[in-house]
Coordinates of C-alpha atoms in Angstrom, one line a residue:
X900 CA -0.2 0.5 -0.2
X901 CA 0.9 3.3 -0.3
X902 CA 2.0 6.0 2.2
X903 CA 1.6 9.3 1.3
X904 CA 4.3 12.0 3.8
X905 CA 2.8 12.0 7.2
X906 CA 0.8 15.7 8.0
X907 CA 3.1 16.4 11.1
X908 CA 0.9 19.1 13.8
X909 CA 2.7 21.7 16.0
X910 CA 2.0 21.0 19.8
X911 CA -0.2 23.9 19.3
X912 CA -3.0 22.4 17.9
X913 CA -5.4 20.8 19.6
X914 CA -8.4 20.3 16.4
X915 CA -7.7 18.8 13.0
X916 CA -9.8 22.3 11.6
X917 CA -7.2 25.2 13.5
X918 CA -4.3 23.3 11.7
X919 CA -6.4 23.1 8.1
X920 CA -7.8 26.3 8.2
X921 CA -3.7 28.3 8.4
X922 CA -2.9 25.5 5.9
X923 CA -5.7 25.6 3.2
X924 CA -3.1 24.8 0.6
X925 CA -2.5 21.9 1.6
X926 CA -6.2 20.6 2.0
X927 CA -7.5 21.7 -1.8
X928 CA -10.6 20.0 -0.6
X929 CA -10.3 21.9 3.2
X930 CA -10.0 18.3 4.4
X931 CA -8.3 15.2 3.4
X932 CA -9.5 13.1 0.7
X933 CA -8.9 9.6 -1.8
X934 CA -6.8 8.3 1.0
X935 CA -7.4 6.5 4.1
X936 CA -6.8 9.1 6.9
X937 CA -5.4 7.9 10.0
X938 CA -5.5 11.4 11.9
X939 CA -3.5 10.3 15.1
X940 CA -6.2 10.4 18.2
X941 CA -8.8 10.3 19.1
X942 CA -11.3 14.0 19.7
X943 CA -9.6 15.9 17.1
X944 CA -12.4 17.1 15.7
X945 CA -12.5 14.8 12.5
X946 CA -16.1 14.4 11.9
X947 CA -17.3 17.3 13.3
X948 CA -15.4 19.0 11.6
X949 CA -17.0 18.2 7.6
X950 CA -20.7 18.4 10.0
X951 CA -19.3 22.9 10.2
X952 CA -18.1 22.8 6.7
X953 CA -19.8 24.0 3.6
X954 CA -19.6 21.0 2.1
X955 CA -22.6 18.6 1.8
X956 CA -21.2 15.2 3.3
X957 CA -22.9 12.2 3.7
X958 CA -21.0 10.1 6.9
X959 CA -21.4 6.6 6.6
X960 CA -21.2 5.1 10.8
X961 CA -21.2 1.4 11.7
X962 CA -24.1 2.7 14.6
X963 CA -27.0 4.3 15.0
X964 CA -25.9 5.6 19.0
X965 CA -23.0 7.1 16.9
X966 CA -25.3 9.5 15.3
X967 CA -27.8 10.0 18.3
X968 CA -24.1 11.1 20.1
X969 CA -23.7 13.5 17.0
X970 CA -26.8 15.1 17.1
X971 CA -28.3 14.8 20.7
X972 CA -28.3 17.6 22.9
X973 CA -25.6 17.8 25.7
X974 CA -24.0 19.5 28.4
X975 CA -21.8 21.5 25.5
X976 CA -24.3 21.8 22.8
X977 CA -27.7 22.3 21.6
X978 CA -29.2 19.7 19.3
X979 CA -28.1 19.4 16.3
X980 CA -31.5 18.2 14.0
X981 CA -32.9 20.8 12.1
X982 CA -29.7 21.0 10.1
X983 CA -27.6 17.3 10.4
X984 CA -30.0 14.8 9.2
X985 CA -29.6 11.0 10.9
X986 CA -31.2 8.6 8.8
X987 CA -31.8 5.5 11.3
X988 CA -34.4 3.7 12.6
X989 CA -38.2 6.2 12.7
X990 CA -36.9 8.1 9.9
X991 CA -38.9 7.8 6.6
X992 CA -38.4 8.0 2.8
X993 CA -40.2 11.6 3.0
X994 CA -38.2 13.2 5.5
X995 CA -35.0 13.0 3.5
X996 CA -36.8 14.7 0.6
X997 CA -38.3 16.8 2.2
X998 CA -34.2 17.6 4.0
X999 CA -32.8 18.0 1.0
X1000 CA -35.0 20.2 -0.4
X1001 CA -35.1 22.6 2.2
X1002 CA -31.6 22.5 2.7
X1003 CA -28.7 24.4 0.6
X1004 CA -25.6 22.8 2.6
X1005 CA -27.0 18.5 3.6
X1006 CA -24.7 17.2 6.0
X1007 CA -26.3 13.3 6.3
X1008 CA -25.8 11.2 8.5
X1009 CA -26.1 7.3 7.8
X1010 CA -25.3 3.8 9.5
X1011 CA -23.4 1.0 7.3
X1012 CA -26.5 -0.3 5.9
X1013 CA -28.6 2.5 4.9
X1014 CA -25.7 4.1 2.5
X1015 CA -27.6 3.1 -0.7
X1016 CA -30.9 3.8 0.2
X1017 CA -30.3 7.7 1.0
X1018 CA -28.0 7.3 -2.0
X1019 CA -31.1 6.4 -4.7
X1020 CA -32.6 9.3 -2.8
X1021 CA -30.9 12.2 -4.1
X1022 CA -30.5 10.6 -7.6
X1023 CA -34.9 10.5 -7.2
X1024 CA -34.9 14.2 -6.5
X1025 CA -32.4 14.6 -9.5
X1026 CA -29.0 14.8 -7.7
X1027 CA -26.1 12.9 -8.4
X1028 CA -24.8 12.2 -4.6
X1029 CA -21.4 11.0 -6.1
X1030 CA -20.2 14.5 -7.3
X1031 CA -22.4 16.4 -5.3
X1032 CA -21.5 14.9 -2.4
X1033 CA -18.1 14.2 -0.1
X1034 CA -18.1 10.5 1.7
X1035 CA -15.9 10.9 4.6
X1036 CA -16.8 6.5 6.1
X1037 CA -16.0 7.2 10.1
X1038 CA -14.9 4.3 12.6
X1039 CA -13.8 2.7 8.6
X1040 CA -11.8 0.0 11.3
X1041 CA -15.4 -1.4 12.0
X1042 CA -16.3 -3.0 8.4
X1043 CA -12.6 -4.5 8.9
X1044 CA -14.4 -6.0 12.6
X1045 CA -18.6 -5.5 11.2
X1046 CA -17.6 -8.2 8.8
X1047 CA -18.2 -11.5 9.8
X1048 CA -22.1 -10.0 11.7
X1049 CA -23.1 -7.3 8.9
X1050 CA -21.2 -8.8 5.7
X1051 CA -24.4 -7.9 3.5
X1052 CA -24.0 -3.7 4.9
X1053 CA -20.6 -4.2 4.6
X1054 CA -19.6 -5.0 1.3
X1055 CA -23.0 -2.9 -0.2
X1056 CA -21.2 0.3 1.6
X1057 CA -17.2 -0.5 -0.3
X1058 CA -19.3 -1.1 -3.7
X1059 CA -21.6 2.2 -3.4
X1060 CA -18.3 4.9 -1.9
X1061 CA -15.6 4.0 -4.4
X1062 CA -18.0 5.2 -7.0
X1063 CA -17.8 8.7 -5.6
X1064 CA -15.4 11.7 -6.5
X1065 CA -14.6 12.6 -3.0
X1066 CA -14.2 10.0 -0.4
X1067 CA -12.2 9.8 2.5
X1068 CA -11.9 6.5 4.9
X1069 CA -10.5 8.1 8.8
X1070 CA -9.7 6.2 12.0
X1071 CA -8.1 6.4 14.5
X1072 CA -7.0 3.7 15.3
X1073 CA -6.2 1.3 12.4
X1074 CA -5.7 -2.6 11.6
X1075 CA -2.5 -3.1 11.3
X1076 CA -2.0 -3.5 7.4
X1077 CA -2.4 -6.9 7.1
X1078 CA -5.8 -6.8 8.1
X1079 CA -6.5 -3.4 5.6
X1080 CA -9.3 -4.8 3.5
X1081 CA -8.4 -6.8 0.2
X1082 CA -11.9 -3.7 -2.4
X1083 CA -9.0 -0.5 0.2
X1084 CA -5.8 -1.3 -0.6
X1085 CA -6.4 1.2 -3.1
X1086 CA -6.5 4.4 -1.1
X1087 CA -2.6 5.4 0.0
X1088 CA -3.2 6.1 3.0
X1089 CA -1.9 9.7 5.0
X1090 CA -0.3 10.2 9.0
X1091 CA -1.2 12.5 11.3
X1092 CA 0.7 12.7 14.0
X1093 CA 0.0 14.5 16.8
X1094 CA 3.1 17.1 17.7
X1095 CA 1.7 17.4 21.8
X1096 CA 0.2 14.5 21.7
X1097 CA -0.1 13.1 25.6
X1098 CA 0.6 9.4 26.9
X1099 CA -2.4 7.8 28.5
X1100 CA -0.3 6.0 31.7
X1101 CA -2.6 3.0 32.2
X1102 CA -2.2 0.2 35.2
X1103 CA -2.5 -3.2 34.3
X1104 CA -4.5 -5.6 36.9
X1105 CA -3.9 -9.5 36.0
X1106 CA -6.4 -11.9 37.8
X1107 CA -8.2 -15.4 37.9
X1108 CA -11.5 -14.3 37.9
X1109 CA -12.2 -10.5 36.3
X1110 CA -16.1 -10.4 37.8
X1111 CA -14.3 -10.4 40.4
X1112 CA -12.3 -7.6 41.0
X1113 CA -14.9 -5.6 38.9
X1114 CA -17.0 -6.3 41.4
X1115 CA -13.9 -5.1 44.4
X1116 CA -13.4 -2.2 41.7
X1117 CA -16.9 -1.0 42.7
X1118 CA -16.8 -2.4 46.5
X1119 CA -13.9 -0.1 46.6
X1120 CA -16.3 2.9 44.7
X1121 CA -19.4 2.9 47.1
X1122 CA -17.0 3.6 50.1
X1123 CA -14.4 6.0 50.7
X1124 CA -11.7 4.6 48.7
X1125 CA -12.4 6.3 45.8
X1126 CA -13.6 10.0 46.6
X1127 CA -17.4 10.3 46.5
X1128 CA -17.4 12.8 43.4
X1129 CA -15.0 10.2 41.0
X1130 CA -17.6 8.3 38.9
X1131 CA -16.5 4.6 37.0
X1132 CA -16.8 3.5 33.9
X1133 CA -16.1 0.3 33.1
X1134 CA -16.2 -0.5 29.2
X1135 CA -17.4 -4.2 29.1
X1136 CA -18.0 -6.0 25.8
X1137 CA -21.0 -8.0 27.7
X1138 CA -24.8 -7.2 28.6
X1139 CA -24.8 -10.7 30.1
X1140 CA -21.5 -9.9 32.2
X1141 CA -23.0 -6.2 33.1
X1142 CA -26.6 -7.8 34.2
X1143 CA -24.3 -9.9 36.2
X1144 CA -22.2 -7.5 38.4
X1145 CA -25.4 -5.9 39.2
X1146 CA -27.0 -8.8 40.8
X1147 CA -24.7 -9.7 42.5
X1148 CA -23.4 -6.3 43.9
X1149 CA -27.4 -5.3 44.6
X1150 CA -26.4 -2.0 42.2
X1151 CA -29.7 -0.1 42.2
X1152 CA -30.9 2.1 39.2
X1153 CA -29.1 5.2 41.3
X1154 CA -26.6 4.4 41.0
X1155 CA -25.5 2.5 37.8
X1156 CA -26.2 3.3 33.8
X1157 CA -26.0 1.1 31.0
X1158 CA -24.9 2.5 27.6
X1159 CA -25.4 -0.7 24.8
X1160 CA -27.2 -1.6 21.8
X1161 CA -31.1 -1.3 22.6
X1162 CA -33.0 -4.9 21.9
X1163 CA -35.2 -7.1 23.4
X1164 CA -32.9 -9.2 24.1
X1165 CA -30.4 -6.7 26.1
X1166 CA -33.7 -5.7 28.3
X1167 CA -34.3 -9.0 29.0
X1168 CA -31.1 -9.7 30.5
X1169 CA -30.8 -6.6 32.6
X1170 CA -34.2 -6.9 33.3
X1171 CA -37.9 -4.1 33.6
X1172 CA -35.6 -2.5 36.4
X1173 CA -32.7 -1.2 34.4
X1174 CA -33.6 1.6 31.1
X1175 CA -31.0 1.1 28.7
X1176 CA -29.4 4.7 28.1
X1177 CA -27.3 6.7 26.5
X1178 CA -24.3 8.4 26.3
X1179 CA -25.9 12.1 26.4
X1180 CA -28.2 11.0 29.6
X1181 CA -27.2 11.8 33.0
X1182 CA -24.2 10.6 34.6
X1183 CA -23.8 7.9 37.5
X1184 CA -21.5 6.3 40.2
X1185 CA -21.5 3.2 38.2
X1186 CA -21.5 3.6 34.3
X1187 CA -20.8 0.9 32.4
X1188 CA -20.6 1.0 28.2
X1189 CA -20.6 -2.4 25.4
X1190 CA -18.6 -1.6 21.8
X1191 CA -21.7 0.4 20.8
X1192 CA -20.5 3.6 21.6
X1193 CA -17.1 2.9 21.9
X1194 CA -15.8 5.7 18.7
X1195 CA -17.5 8.8 17.9
X1196 CA -18.9 9.1 21.1
X1197 CA -18.8 11.5 22.9
X1198 CA -19.4 10.6 27.1
X1199 CA -18.9 14.3 29.1
X1200 CA -18.0 13.5 32.9
X1201 CA -15.5 16.0 34.5
X1202 CA -15.3 13.3 37.3
X1203 CA -15.3 10.3 34.6
X1204 CA -12.9 7.8 35.5
X1205 CA -12.2 4.8 32.6
X1206 CA -11.9 1.1 33.6
X1207 CA -10.9 -1.0 30.2
X1208 CA -12.6 -4.7 31.3
X1209 CA -10.6 -6.6 28.7
X1210 CA -11.6 -11.2 29.3
X1211 CA -10.6 -13.9 27.5
X1212 CA -13.6 -15.6 27.6
X1213 CA -14.0 -14.4 23.7
X1214 CA -13.4 -12.7 21.4
X1215 CA -16.3 -9.9 21.5
X1216 CA -15.0 -9.3 25.4
X1217 CA -11.7 -9.1 24.8
X1218 CA -10.6 -5.6 24.3
X1219 CA -7.2 -5.3 22.1
X1220 CA -4.9 -2.7 23.0
X1221 CA -3.7 -1.3 19.5
X1222 CA -6.8 -0.8 18.8
X1223 CA -10.2 -0.4 21.0
X1224 CA -9.0 1.0 24.1
X1225 CA -7.0 3.6 22.3
X1226 CA -10.6 4.9 20.7
X1227 CA -11.8 3.7 24.6
X1228 CA -9.2 6.3 26.0
X1229 CA -10.1 8.6 24.1
X1230 CA -14.2 8.6 25.2
X1231 CA -14.5 11.5 28.3
X1232 CA -13.9 14.3 26.6
X1233 CA -13.8 15.9 29.2
X1234 CA -12.6 14.1 32.2
X1235 CA -9.5 15.8 34.9
X1236 CA -8.8 11.3 35.4
X1237 CA -8.9 11.9 30.8
X1238 CA -5.3 10.3 31.3
X1239 CA -5.6 8.2 33.0
X1240 CA -6.9 3.9 32.8
X1241 CA -7.3 0.7 35.0
X1242 CA -7.0 -2.3 32.5
X1243 CA -8.6 -5.3 33.5
X1244 CA -7.5 -8.7 31.9
X1245 CA -6.4 -12.3 32.9
X1246 CA -3.7 -14.0 33.9
X1247 CA -1.0 -15.2 31.5
X1248 CA -2.1 -18.3 30.1
X1249 CA 0.5 -21.2 27.6
X1250 CA -2.0 -21.2 24.5
X1251 CA -2.8 -24.5 23.3
X1252 CA -1.1 -22.5 19.2
X1253 CA 1.6 -20.4 18.5
X1254 CA 0.2 -17.8 16.4
X1255 CA 3.2 -17.7 13.9
X1256 CA 2.0 -21.9 13.6
X1257 CA -2.0 -20.5 13.5
X1258 CA -1.6 -17.9 10.3
X1259 CA -0.2 -20.6 8.7
X1260 CA -2.5 -23.0 9.0
X1261 CA -4.8 -20.6 8.2
X1262 CA -3.2 -19.8 5.2
X1263 CA -2.9 -22.9 3.5
X1264 CA -6.8 -23.4 4.5
X1265 CA -7.7 -20.4 2.3
X1266 CA -5.0 -21.7 -0.1
X1267 CA -7.0 -24.8 -0.3
X1268 CA -9.8 -22.9 -0.9
X1269 CA -9.1 -21.0 -3.4
X1270 CA -8.2 -23.7 -6.2
X1271 CA -10.7 -25.2 -4.7
X1272 CA -13.2 -22.2 -5.6
X1273 CA -11.2 -22.8 -9.2
X1274 CA -11.7 -26.0 -10.3
X1275 CA -15.7 -24.6 -9.1
X1276 CA -15.6 -21.8 -11.9
X1277 CA -13.9 -23.6 -14.8
X1278 CA -16.7 -26.1 -15.3
X1279 CA -18.6 -24.8 -18.4
X1280 CA -21.2 -22.5 -16.8
X1281 CA -24.2 -25.8 -16.9
X1282 CA -22.7 -28.1 -14.7
X1283 CA -20.6 -25.0 -12.9
X1284 CA -25.0 -23.5 -12.0
X1285 CA -25.1 -27.3 -11.0
X1286 CA -22.4 -27.6 -9.5
X1287 CA -24.0 -24.7 -7.0
X1288 CA -27.6 -24.8 -6.7
X1289 CA -26.5 -28.6 -5.6
X1290 CA -24.1 -27.6 -2.7
X1291 CA -26.1 -23.7 -2.6
X1292 CA -28.3 -25.9 1.0
X1293 CA -25.1 -27.0 2.5
X1294 CA -21.7 -24.3 1.7
X1295 CA -21.4 -22.3 4.6
X1296 CA -21.0 -18.8 3.6
X1297 CA -18.4 -18.2 5.8
X1298 CA -15.4 -17.7 4.0
X1299 CA -17.0 -17.9 0.4
X1300 CA -20.0 -16.7 -1.1
X1301 CA -22.1 -17.1 -4.2
X1302 CA -22.3 -14.4 -6.4
X1303 CA -25.4 -14.4 -7.3
X1304 CA -25.6 -12.3 -10.8
X1305 CA -22.3 -14.2 -12.2
X1306 CA -23.1 -17.7 -10.9
X1307 CA -19.6 -17.5 -9.2
X1308 CA -18.1 -18.9 -6.3
X1309 CA -16.5 -16.3 -4.5
X1310 CA -14.0 -16.7 -1.6
X1311 CA -14.1 -13.7 1.1
X1312 CA -10.7 -13.3 2.6
X1313 CA -11.1 -10.4 4.8
X1314 CA -12.8 -13.5 6.5
X1315 CA -9.5 -15.3 6.8
X1316 CA -8.4 -12.3 8.1
X1317 CA -10.9 -11.7 10.6
X1318 CA -9.9 -15.0 11.9
X1319 CA -6.1 -13.9 12.3
X1320 CA -6.9 -10.9 14.3
X1321 CA -8.9 -12.4 16.4
X1322 CA -6.2 -15.2 17.7
X1323 CA -3.7 -12.3 17.6
X1324 CA -6.1 -10.3 20.5
X1325 CA -6.0 -13.5 22.7
X1326 CA -2.6 -14.4 21.6
X1327 CA -1.9 -10.4 23.1
X1328 CA -3.9 -11.2 26.3
X1329 CA -3.0 -13.6 27.3
X1330 CA 0.7 -13.5 27.5
X1331 CA 3.1 -12.9 29.7
X1332 CA 3.3 -10.0 32.0
X1333 CA 6.5 -8.2 29.5
X1334 CA 5.0 -9.1 26.0
X1335 CA 1.9 -7.2 27.6
X1336 CA 3.8 -4.0 28.6
X1337 CA 5.4 -4.5 25.6
X1338 CA 2.2 -4.5 23.8
X1339 CA 0.9 -1.2 25.5
X1340 CA 4.5 0.8 25.0
X1341 CA 4.5 0.2 21.7
X1342 CA 0.3 1.6 21.0
X1343 CA 2.5 4.8 23.2
X1344 CA 0.8 4.3 26.7
X1345 CA 3.1 4.7 29.5
X1346 CA 2.4 1.5 32.0
X1347 CA 2.6 2.7 35.4
X1348 CA 2.3 -1.0 37.3
X1349 CA 1.6 -3.8 36.8
X1350 CA -0.2 -5.8 39.3
X1351 CA -1.7 -9.2 40.1
X1352 CA -4.9 -10.5 42.2
X1353 CA -5.5 -13.4 43.2
X1354 CA -9.3 -14.2 44.4
X1355 CA -11.1 -16.7 46.0
X1356 CA -13.0 -18.7 43.5
X1357 CA -17.3 -19.5 44.7
X1358 CA -17.2 -23.2 44.0
X1359 CA -19.2 -23.5 40.6
X1360 CA -22.4 -26.8 40.7
X1361 CA -21.6 -29.1 39.1
X1362 CA -23.8 -29.8 36.0
X1363 CA -23.9 -33.2 35.3
X1364 CA -24.2 -36.1 38.6
X1365 CA -21.3 -38.2 40.1
X1366 CA -21.1 -41.5 38.1
X1367 CA -22.9 -43.5 35.9
X1368 CA -25.9 -42.3 36.6
X1369 CA -26.9 -40.1 33.6
X1370 CA -29.1 -37.0 33.3
X1371 CA -32.1 -36.7 30.6
X1372 CA -33.3 -33.9 29.1
X1373 CA -36.5 -33.5 30.9
X1374 CA -34.4 -33.2 34.7
X1375 CA -33.0 -30.6 33.1
X1376 CA -35.5 -29.2 30.8
X1377 CA -38.1 -28.2 33.7
X1378 CA -34.4 -28.3 36.5
X1379 CA -33.8 -24.8 33.8
X1380 CA -38.1 -24.5 33.7
X1381 CA -38.1 -24.3 37.4
X1382 CA -35.5 -21.5 37.7
X1383 CA -36.4 -19.0 35.1
X1384 CA -40.0 -19.0 37.3
X1385 CA -38.2 -18.2 40.1
X1386 CA -36.0 -15.5 38.3
X1387 CA -39.6 -13.7 37.7
X1388 CA -40.3 -14.0 41.5
X1389 CA -36.5 -12.7 42.4
X1390 CA -37.7 -9.2 42.9
X1391 CA -40.3 -9.8 45.7
X1392 CA -37.7 -11.4 47.6
X1393 CA -36.4 -9.7 50.1
X1394 CA -32.3 -8.7 50.5
X1395 CA -31.3 -12.0 52.6
X1396 CA -32.1 -14.2 50.4
X1397 CA -29.8 -13.0 47.1
X1398 CA -26.7 -14.2 47.6
X1399 CA -29.4 -17.6 46.7
X1400 CA -30.8 -16.2 44.1
X1401 CA -27.0 -15.8 43.1
X1402 CA -26.2 -19.1 43.2
X1403 CA -29.6 -19.9 41.4
X1404 CA -29.1 -17.8 38.7
X1405 CA -25.5 -19.5 38.6
X1406 CA -26.8 -22.3 37.6
X1407 CA -29.4 -21.0 35.6
X1408 CA -25.8 -20.0 33.1
X1409 CA -24.7 -23.3 33.4
X1410 CA -27.6 -25.0 32.4
X1411 CA -28.0 -22.7 29.2
X1412 CA -24.4 -22.9 28.5
X1413 CA -24.0 -26.8 28.6
X1414 CA -27.5 -27.9 26.6
X1415 CA -28.8 -23.7 24.9
X1416 CA -31.6 -26.6 23.9
X1417 CA -32.7 -26.6 26.8
X1418 CA -32.6 -22.8 26.7
X1419 CA -34.3 -22.9 23.0
X1420 CA -36.8 -25.6 23.7
X1421 CA -37.6 -23.2 26.5
X1422 CA -37.9 -20.0 25.1
X1423 CA -39.2 -20.9 21.2
X1424 CA -41.3 -24.2 22.6
X1425 CA -42.5 -23.3 24.8
X1426 CA -42.9 -25.7 28.1
X1427 CA -47.1 -26.2 27.5
X1428 CA -45.6 -27.5 23.9
X1429 CA -42.0 -29.0 25.2
X1430 CA -44.2 -31.5 27.5
X1431 CA -46.8 -32.2 24.7
X1432 CA -44.0 -34.1 23.3
X1433 CA -43.0 -35.9 25.5
X1434 CA -39.5 -34.6 26.1
X1435 CA -38.9 -36.1 22.8
X1436 CA -35.3 -34.3 21.7
X1437 CA -35.7 -35.5 17.9
X1438 CA -39.1 -34.0 17.7
X1439 CA -37.7 -31.4 20.0
X1440 CA -34.7 -30.3 17.6
X1441 CA -37.1 -30.9 14.2
X1442 CA -38.8 -28.4 15.5
X1443 CA -36.1 -25.8 16.5
X1444 CA -34.4 -26.2 12.8
X1445 CA -38.0 -25.4 11.4
X1446 CA -37.9 -21.5 12.7
X1447 CA -34.2 -21.7 12.6
X1448 CA -34.0 -23.5 9.6
X1449 CA -30.3 -24.1 10.5
X1450 CA -28.2 -27.4 8.5
X1451 CA -26.7 -29.7 11.1
X1452 CA -23.2 -28.8 10.3
X1453 CA -24.3 -25.1 11.8
X1454 CA -25.5 -26.8 15.0
X1455 CA -22.1 -28.4 15.5
X1456 CA -19.4 -25.9 14.1
X1457 CA -21.3 -22.9 16.3
X1458 CA -21.7 -25.4 18.7
X1459 CA -18.1 -26.2 20.2
X1460 CA -17.1 -22.6 18.7
X1461 CA -19.0 -21.0 21.3
X1462 CA -17.7 -22.8 24.3
X1463 CA -14.2 -23.4 23.4
X1464 CA -11.4 -20.6 21.9
X1465 CA -10.6 -22.3 19.3
X1466 CA -7.4 -23.5 18.8
X1467 CA -8.0 -25.7 21.9
X1468 CA -6.1 -28.6 22.9
X1469 CA -7.9 -31.7 24.6
X1470 CA -7.3 -35.7 25.4
X1471 CA -9.1 -37.1 22.2
X1472 CA -11.7 -39.1 25.2
X1473 CA -12.6 -35.7 25.8
X1474 CA -13.9 -34.0 22.3
X1475 CA -15.9 -37.5 22.0
X1476 CA -17.3 -37.1 25.0
X1477 CA -18.1 -33.8 23.9
X1478 CA -19.8 -34.7 21.4
X1479 CA -21.2 -37.5 22.3
X1480 CA -23.3 -34.8 24.1
X1481 CA -24.5 -32.6 21.2
X1482 CA -25.7 -35.5 19.3
X1483 CA -27.4 -37.2 21.7
X1484 CA -28.3 -34.2 23.9
X1485 CA -28.5 -31.2 20.8
X1486 CA -29.0 -33.3 18.7
X1487 CA -31.5 -36.0 20.3
X1488 CA -30.2 -39.0 18.0
X1489 CA -30.8 -42.8 18.9
X1490 CA -28.1 -43.8 22.1
X1491 CA -26.5 -46.5 19.5
X1492 CA -25.5 -43.6 17.5
X1493 CA -21.3 -43.7 18.8
X1494 CA -19.4 -40.1 18.5
X1495 CA -15.6 -40.5 17.5
X1496 CA -13.1 -37.7 18.3
X1497 CA -12.1 -38.2 14.3
X1498 CA -15.3 -36.7 12.6
X1499 CA -14.1 -33.1 14.5
X1500 CA -12.0 -33.6 11.2
X1501 CA -14.8 -33.0 8.2
X1502 CA -15.6 -29.4 10.2
X1503 CA -12.2 -28.7 11.8
X1504 CA -8.5 -28.5 10.8
X1505 CA -7.2 -30.4 13.3
X1506 CA -4.3 -32.2 14.8
X1507 CA -2.8 -34.7 16.9
X1508 CA -0.7 -35.3 19.2
X1509 CA 0.4 -36.4 22.7
X1510 CA 1.1 -36.0 25.7
X1511 CA 3.0 -36.9 29.5
X1512 CA 0.9 -36.7 32.7
X1513 CA 2.6 -38.5 35.3
X1514 CA 4.1 -40.8 33.3
X1515 CA 1.4 -41.4 31.4
X1516 CA 1.1 -40.7 27.7
X1517 CA -2.9 -39.5 26.6
X1518 CA -3.2 -38.7 23.1
X1519 CA -5.0 -35.8 22.2
X1520 CA -6.2 -33.1 19.5
X1521 CA -5.4 -29.5 18.6
X1522 CA -9.1 -28.4 17.2
X1523 CA -7.7 -25.2 15.0
X1524 CA -10.0 -23.7 13.5
X1525 CA -13.3 -24.6 10.7
X1526 CA -12.9 -25.8 7.8
X1527 CA -14.3 -23.4 4.7
X1528 CA -14.9 -26.4 2.8
X1529 CA -17.4 -29.0 4.5
X1530 CA -16.2 -32.4 2.7
X1531 CA -18.9 -35.4 1.1
X1532 CA -22.2 -35.0 2.9
X1533 CA -23.5 -33.5 6.0
X1534 CA -22.5 -36.7 8.8
X1535 CA -25.6 -35.4 10.9
X1536 CA -27.7 -35.7 8.1
X1537 CA -25.9 -39.4 7.6
X1538 CA -27.0 -40.0 10.8
X1539 CA -29.6 -39.3 11.3

């Protein structure tokens, strides 16, 4: 990729517009255009600059919350809906048309998903968005990070963006060059270096229990250890985690504010007592944020102290140092503690696969997939369409997609790079203290200290009965139903019984984690229907498959990927037990169906080896990554 000469902004400048106004010859269009703009720091006013200049502009952002943050009032400005149009839910086409007619200078903020719609409406009103508007794709690193879940939205935005005469992809926190999307590599990189940039001082707290450490921080915050005027702002990308913290600490709405995506599922997790807030709502003693506001949002709290919570249980909970954490450190714009951050993360851990080896496996898998796709695409048209139609239902389109217009297969290399990125995050998070410190220093932080804190873990409840007695689906389902009913009554129980209900909630979560079929049957079919079906798992699974429309292979893959961070090395016998559980509990197959660890070779890239424990050699298997192509017929269909 081509890199332009860096723009070096002297110390006396705090915002981009201050420097650009003094150097207009460097920016003929009033802003760096037709580039990947790495603006160097958060809060430097890049988005504000294009919102306030005299040029027709479309700003594409990753979330509707970011749009709300920019147009809603706060302590520093009035509401701006009168001249900035935010295209999100509730905005009809006629409102967009009326806005285009009414305003001479147009400022339209859209989510990535909405850009094509706005372009069409501009054309319907006789305009040409590609010629008449400047397009700013803000927080463009999210195009890569969200690609797995918003594939169509990302692809449609990229297809439209390249048609604009003037377009800039901007971020304060670019990903490494290897992870920049293939579709963006035609643009040069324009870096901004701020001579007066102040470094953030990070206190790293490594612990055996991230949850207990967060509870400890809140406990101190409620006591005399934290100044009364200091408010704690927790950035943790999990609503379930936040809900657990609130329950365990018995936090009330007057003490806690939660800012996350306003969805029915999140409301259900938080309960009726707590409402989902916005960044412009009143600050409270304890404030919790998910990734919906990690980028671009303005949080105002002079007494706000930032605490970043990075949990290695899933890739979405890892707050990586090079990208997400840089964004978070700039969120509280006016805090007296702006340059101090606590970073809570797990103890170091020896990973089952070094990053270099995982990289090699991934590149090999991508190469195999590319050759397979080329073989299919090189068939005669009639044979190619016939092959693709046969595989259409069972094809896992995570890494391979069907181009409907050409009836050709395409490999999505960005998805492979996202796998690498997520594993790189895990390697960085779980590295030794020196590795974490080096990574922070490399990313321009000051590391004031690294401390280790051990918490006594609450004894977990054994899910499976000891001995040879095996509980059946009916037992698990009825227990889960009972816990759900008790949970609804929890608010009426006195405070003195709260610990008992914490234990019930723990059991409730264990059941959900280990036996998703129980949860799905309860939520999607209901208690009465399951009882009428005599708890027969094959019938339950068949009904759920009708609702979910998922192939069996996907169920197996999703089950393992959700519960085990890949690459994952376990004894061969353990993998067999896991598959046995999937076959008989999740899929409801007959007891005569036998699971073999080698079944995993169908869905995953695996590696066999052995380890020695107390002079005894034990066979192990490392499940490295998901395969792009499922070989042969679907195993689950064969079994059924």
